[in-house]
mmCIF file of N, CA, C and O in Angstrom:
data_model
loop_
_atom_site.group_PDB
_atom_site.id
_atom_site.type_symbol
_atom_site.label_atom_id
_atom_site.label_comp_id
_atom_site.label_asym_id
_atom_site.label_seq_id
_atom_site.Cartn_x
_atom_site.Cartn_y
_atom_site.Cartn_z
ATOM 1 N N MET A 179 5.565 -13.067 10.396
ATOM 2 C CA MET A 179 4.250 -11.913 10.741
ATOM 3 C C MET A 179 4.787 -10.804 10.006
ATOM 4 O O MET A 179 3.680 -10.403 9.680
ATOM 5 N N LYS A 180 6.111 -10.362 9.956
ATOM 6 C CA LYS A 180 6.144 -9.085 9.072
ATOM 7 C C LYS A 180 5.813 -9.123 8.009
ATOM 8 O O LYS A 180 5.065 -8.331 7.233
ATOM 9 N N LYS A 181 6.372 -10.452 7.233
ATOM 10 C CA LYS A 181 5.930 -10.846 5.816
ATOM 11 C C LYS A 181 4.192 -10.580 5.685
ATOM 12 O O LYS A 181 3.920 -10.329 4.645
ATOM 13 N N LEU A 182 3.815 -11.212 6.468
ATOM 14 C CA LEU A 182 2.221 -11.503 6.328
ATOM 15 C C LEU A 182 1.520 -9.906 6.617
ATOM 16 O O LEU A 182 0.779 -9.185 5.447
ATOM 17 N N ILE A 183 2.304 -8.894 7.322
ATOM 18 C CA ILE A 183 1.541 -7.806 7.609
ATOM 19 C C ILE A 183 1.742 -6.709 5.734
ATOM 20 O O ILE A 183 1.282 -6.322 5.708
ATOM 21 N N GLY A 184 3.226 -7.663 5.653
ATOM 22 C CA GLY A 184 3.913 -7.061 4.161
ATOM 23 C C GLY A 184 2.856 -6.660 3.384
ATOM 24 O O GLY A 184 2.708 -6.158 2.334
ATOM 25 N N LEU A 185 2.669 -8.436 3.107
ATOM 26 C CA LEU A 185 1.802 -8.727 1.845
ATOM 27 C C LEU A 185 0.545 -7.996 1.839
ATOM 28 O O LEU A 185 0.023 -7.818 1.154
ATOM 29 N N VAL A 186 -0.428 -8.059 3.166
ATOM 30 C CA VAL A 186 -1.866 -7.460 3.383
ATOM 31 C C VAL A 186 -1.762 -6.107 3.155
ATOM 32 O O VAL A 186 -2.671 -5.354 1.913
ATOM 33 N N ALA A 187 -0.453 -5.036 3.254
ATOM 34 C CA ALA A 187 -0.160 -3.755 3.085
ATOM 35 C C ALA A 187 -0.355 -3.459 1.840
ATOM 36 O O ALA A 187 -0.604 -3.039 0.905
ATOM 37 N N LEU A 188 0.445 -4.788 0.840
ATOM 38 C CA LEU A 188 0.969 -4.509 -0.666
ATOM 39 C C LEU A 188 -0.296 -4.800 -1.246
ATOM 40 O O LEU A 188 -0.560 -3.676 -2.148
ATOM 41 N N SER A 189 -1.114 -5.478 -0.775
ATOM 42 C CA SER A 189 -2.492 -5.881 -1.322
ATOM 43 C C SER A 189 -3.538 -4.858 -0.973
ATOM 44 O O SER A 189 -4.274 -4.844 -2.096
ATOM 45 N N ILE A 190 -3.380 -4.423 -0.046
ATOM 46 C CA ILE A 190 -4.774 -2.743 0.195
ATOM 47 C C ILE A 190 -4.107 -1.989 -0.813
ATOM 48 O O ILE A 190 -4.710 -1.624 -0.974
ATOM 49 N N ALA A 191 -3.076 -1.229 -0.921
ATOM 50 C CA ALA A 191 -2.686 -0.578 -1.705
ATOM 51 C C ALA A 191 -2.551 -0.436 -2.917
ATOM 52 O O ALA A 191 -3.110 0.530 -3.906
ATOM 53 N N ILE A 192 -1.821 -2.370 -3.554
ATOM 54 C CA ILE A 192 -3.223 -2.197 -4.956
ATOM 55 C C ILE A 192 -4.577 -1.975 -5.168
ATOM 56 O O ILE A 192 -4.908 -1.630 -6.022
ATOM 57 N N GLY A 193 -5.509 -2.598 -4.427
ATOM 58 C CA GLY A 193 -6.992 -2.031 -4.206
ATOM 59 C C GLY A 193 -6.939 -0.672 -4.133
ATOM 60 O O GLY A 193 -7.949 -0.307 -4.847
ATOM 61 N N MET A 194 -6.226 -0.044 -3.386
ATOM 62 C CA MET A 194 -5.960 1.382 -3.471
ATOM 63 C C MET A 194 -6.048 2.084 -5.133
ATOM 64 O O MET A 194 -6.651 3.131 -5.485
ATOM 65 N N LEU A 195 -5.020 1.309 -5.364
ATOM 66 C CA LEU A 195 -4.603 1.920 -6.930
ATOM 67 C C LEU A 195 -5.933 2.409 -7.979
ATOM 68 O O LEU A 195 -6.062 3.073 -8.307
ATOM 69 N N VAL A 196 -6.445 0.982 -7.679
ATOM 70 C CA VAL A 196 -7.566 0.801 -8.477
ATOM 71 C C VAL A 196 -8.510 1.616 -8.324
ATOM 72 O O VAL A 196 -9.476 2.333 -9.136
ATOM 73 N N MET A 197 -8.663 2.138 -7.064
ATOM 74 C CA MET A 197 -9.857 3.128 -6.505
ATOM 75 C C MET A 197 -9.261 4.512 -6.991
ATOM 76 O O MET A 197 -10.226 5.286 -7.326
ATOM 77 N N LEU A 198 -8.255 4.776 -7.426
ATOM 78 C CA LEU A 198 -7.744 5.970 -7.350
ATOM 79 C C LEU A 198 -8.225 6.093 -9.376
ATOM 80 O O LEU A 198 -7.672 7.615 -9.189
ATOM 81 N N PHE A 199 -7.960 5.126 -9.929
ATOM 82 C CA PHE A 199 -8.328 5.583 -10.955
ATOM 83 C C PHE A 199 -10.036 5.407 -10.930
ATOM 84 O O PHE A 199 -10.695 6.493 -12.230
ATOM 85 N N MET A 200 -10.798 5.204 -9.978
ATOM 86 C CA MET A 200 -12.457 5.513 -10.302
ATOM 87 C C MET A 200 -12.330 6.660 -9.695
ATOM 88 O O MET A 200 -13.154 7.591 -10.690
ATOM 89 N N THR A 201 -12.143 7.024 -9.083
ATOM 90 C CA THR A 201 -11.764 8.655 -7.996
ATOM 91 C C THR A 201 -10.583 9.291 -7.891
ATOM 92 O O THR A 201 -9.846 8.679 -7.014
ATOM 93 N N ASN A 202 -10.322 10.020 -8.419
ATOM 94 C CA ASN A 202 -9.206 11.167 -8.201
ATOM 95 C C ASN A 202 -9.350 11.841 -6.930
ATOM 96 O O ASN A 202 -9.290 13.028 -7.064
ATOM 97 N N ARG A 203 -8.375 10.980 -5.799
ATOM 98 C CA ARG A 203 -8.557 11.896 -4.069
ATOM 99 C C ARG A 203 -7.026 12.065 -4.247
ATOM 100 O O ARG A 203 -6.233 11.332 -3.991
ATOM 101 N N PHE A 204 -6.805 12.741 -3.465
ATOM 102 C CA PHE A 204 -4.930 13.275 -2.812
ATOM 103 C C PHE A 204 -5.111 12.251 -1.500
ATOM 104 O O PHE A 204 -3.906 11.718 -1.661
ATOM 105 N N VAL A 205 -6.144 11.998 -1.020
ATOM 106 C CA VAL A 205 -6.113 11.137 0.219
ATOM 107 C C VAL A 205 -5.752 9.549 -0.176
ATOM 108 O O VAL A 205 -4.960 9.138 0.626
ATOM 109 N N GLY A 206 -6.654 9.585 -0.807
ATOM 110 C CA GLY A 206 -6.287 7.928 -1.535
ATOM 111 C C GLY A 206 -4.961 7.463 -2.344
ATOM 112 O O GLY A 206 -3.976 6.489 -2.069
ATOM 113 N N LEU A 207 -4.029 8.476 -2.925
ATOM 114 C CA LEU A 207 -2.735 8.863 -2.716
ATOM 115 C C LEU A 207 -1.884 8.399 -1.908
ATOM 116 O O LEU A 207 -0.571 7.780 -2.049
ATOM 117 N N VAL A 208 -2.006 9.641 -1.175
ATOM 118 C CA VAL A 208 -1.534 9.210 0.094
ATOM 119 C C VAL A 208 -1.371 8.152 0.762
ATOM 120 O O VAL A 208 -0.479 7.593 1.261
ATOM 121 N N LEU A 209 -2.541 7.684 0.638
ATOM 122 C CA LEU A 209 -2.652 6.338 1.402
ATOM 123 C C LEU A 209 -1.863 4.772 0.545
ATOM 124 O O LEU A 209 -1.294 4.076 1.412
ATOM 125 N N ILE A 210 -2.207 5.030 -0.029
ATOM 126 C CA ILE A 210 -1.428 4.563 -1.761
ATOM 127 C C ILE A 210 0.306 4.202 -1.003
ATOM 128 O O ILE A 210 0.597 3.316 -1.007
ATOM 129 N N VAL A 211 0.613 5.403 -1.379
ATOM 130 C CA VAL A 211 2.066 5.629 -1.117
ATOM 131 C C VAL A 211 2.522 5.346 0.254
ATOM 132 O O VAL A 211 3.931 4.700 0.584
ATOM 133 N N LEU A 212 1.684 5.335 1.353
ATOM 134 C CA LEU A 212 2.317 5.021 2.648
ATOM 135 C C LEU A 212 2.168 3.615 2.988
ATOM 136 O O LEU A 212 3.183 2.549 3.368
ATOM 137 N N LEU A 213 1.122 2.709 2.210
ATOM 138 C CA LEU A 213 0.738 1.362 2.639
ATOM 139 C C LEU A 213 2.252 0.658 1.645
ATOM 140 O O LEU A 213 2.437 -0.613 1.807
ATOM 141 N N LEU A 214 2.332 1.682 0.230
ATOM 142 C CA LEU A 214 3.213 0.774 -0.034
ATOM 143 C C LEU A 214 4.852 0.534 0.476
ATOM 144 O O LEU A 214 5.695 -0.350 0.340
ATOM 145 N N LEU A 215 4.994 1.672 1.250
ATOM 146 C CA LEU A 215 6.298 2.169 1.528
ATOM 147 C C LEU A 215 6.188 0.544 3.332
ATOM 148 O O LEU A 215 7.111 0.484 3.613
ATOM 149 N N ILE A 216 5.236 1.230 3.671
ATOM 150 C CA ILE A 216 4.760 -0.185 4.696
ATOM 151 C C ILE A 216 4.802 -1.459 4.119
ATOM 152 O O ILE A 216 5.700 -2.392 5.082
ATOM 153 N N GLY A 217 4.026 -1.534 3.380
ATOM 154 C CA GLY A 217 4.397 -2.891 2.795
ATOM 155 C C GLY A 217 5.839 -3.911 2.342
ATOM 156 O O GLY A 217 6.143 -4.782 2.512
ATOM 157 N N TYR A 218 6.716 -2.268 1.440
ATOM 158 C CA TYR A 218 8.127 -2.553 0.998
ATOM 159 C C TYR A 218 8.554 -3.081 2.351
ATOM 160 O O TYR A 218 9.336 -4.061 2.250
ATOM 161 N N ASN A 219 8.694 -2.161 3.167
ATOM 162 C CA ASN A 219 9.843 -2.412 4.310
ATOM 163 C C ASN A 219 9.510 -3.352 4.747
ATOM 164 O O ASN A 219 10.580 -4.418 5.229
ATOM 165 N N TYR A 220 8.482 -4.265 5.336
ATOM 166 C CA TYR A 220 7.738 -5.227 6.193
ATOM 167 C C TYR A 220 8.295 -6.734 5.175
ATOM 168 O O TYR A 220 8.506 -7.573 5.542
ATOM 169 N N PHE A 221 7.906 -6.345 3.848
ATOM 170 C CA PHE A 221 7.964 -7.650 3.207
ATOM 171 C C PHE A 221 9.173 -8.192 2.515
ATOM 172 O O PHE A 221 10.109 -9.064 2.773
ATOM 173 N N CYS A 222 10.132 -6.921 2.067
ATOM 174 C CA CYS A 222 11.749 -7.163 1.409
ATOM 175 C C CYS A 222 12.486 -7.202 2.516
ATOM 176 O O CYS A 222 13.304 -7.735 2.472
ATOM 177 N N CYS A 223 12.296 -6.900 3.375
ATOM 178 C CA CYS A 223 13.374 -6.322 4.627
ATOM 179 C C CYS A 223 13.265 -7.728 5.779
ATOM 180 O O CYS A 223 12.233 -7.615 6.437
ATOM 181 N N ASP A 224 14.303 -7.897 6.422
ATOM 182 C CA ASP A 224 14.372 -8.987 7.471
ATOM 183 C C ASP A 224 13.963 -7.661 8.809
ATOM 184 O O ASP A 224 14.635 -7.214 9.240
#
């Protein structure tokens, strides 16, 4: 279950990274960083 949550968080972060190039917003950047960290921790760590 943790790997699934990690994969979803990474996918959302990649989508938000694309959104960042369309509109340059600080909130989007903060959410991208948070989701990347959560995704990495859940997907790569046991």
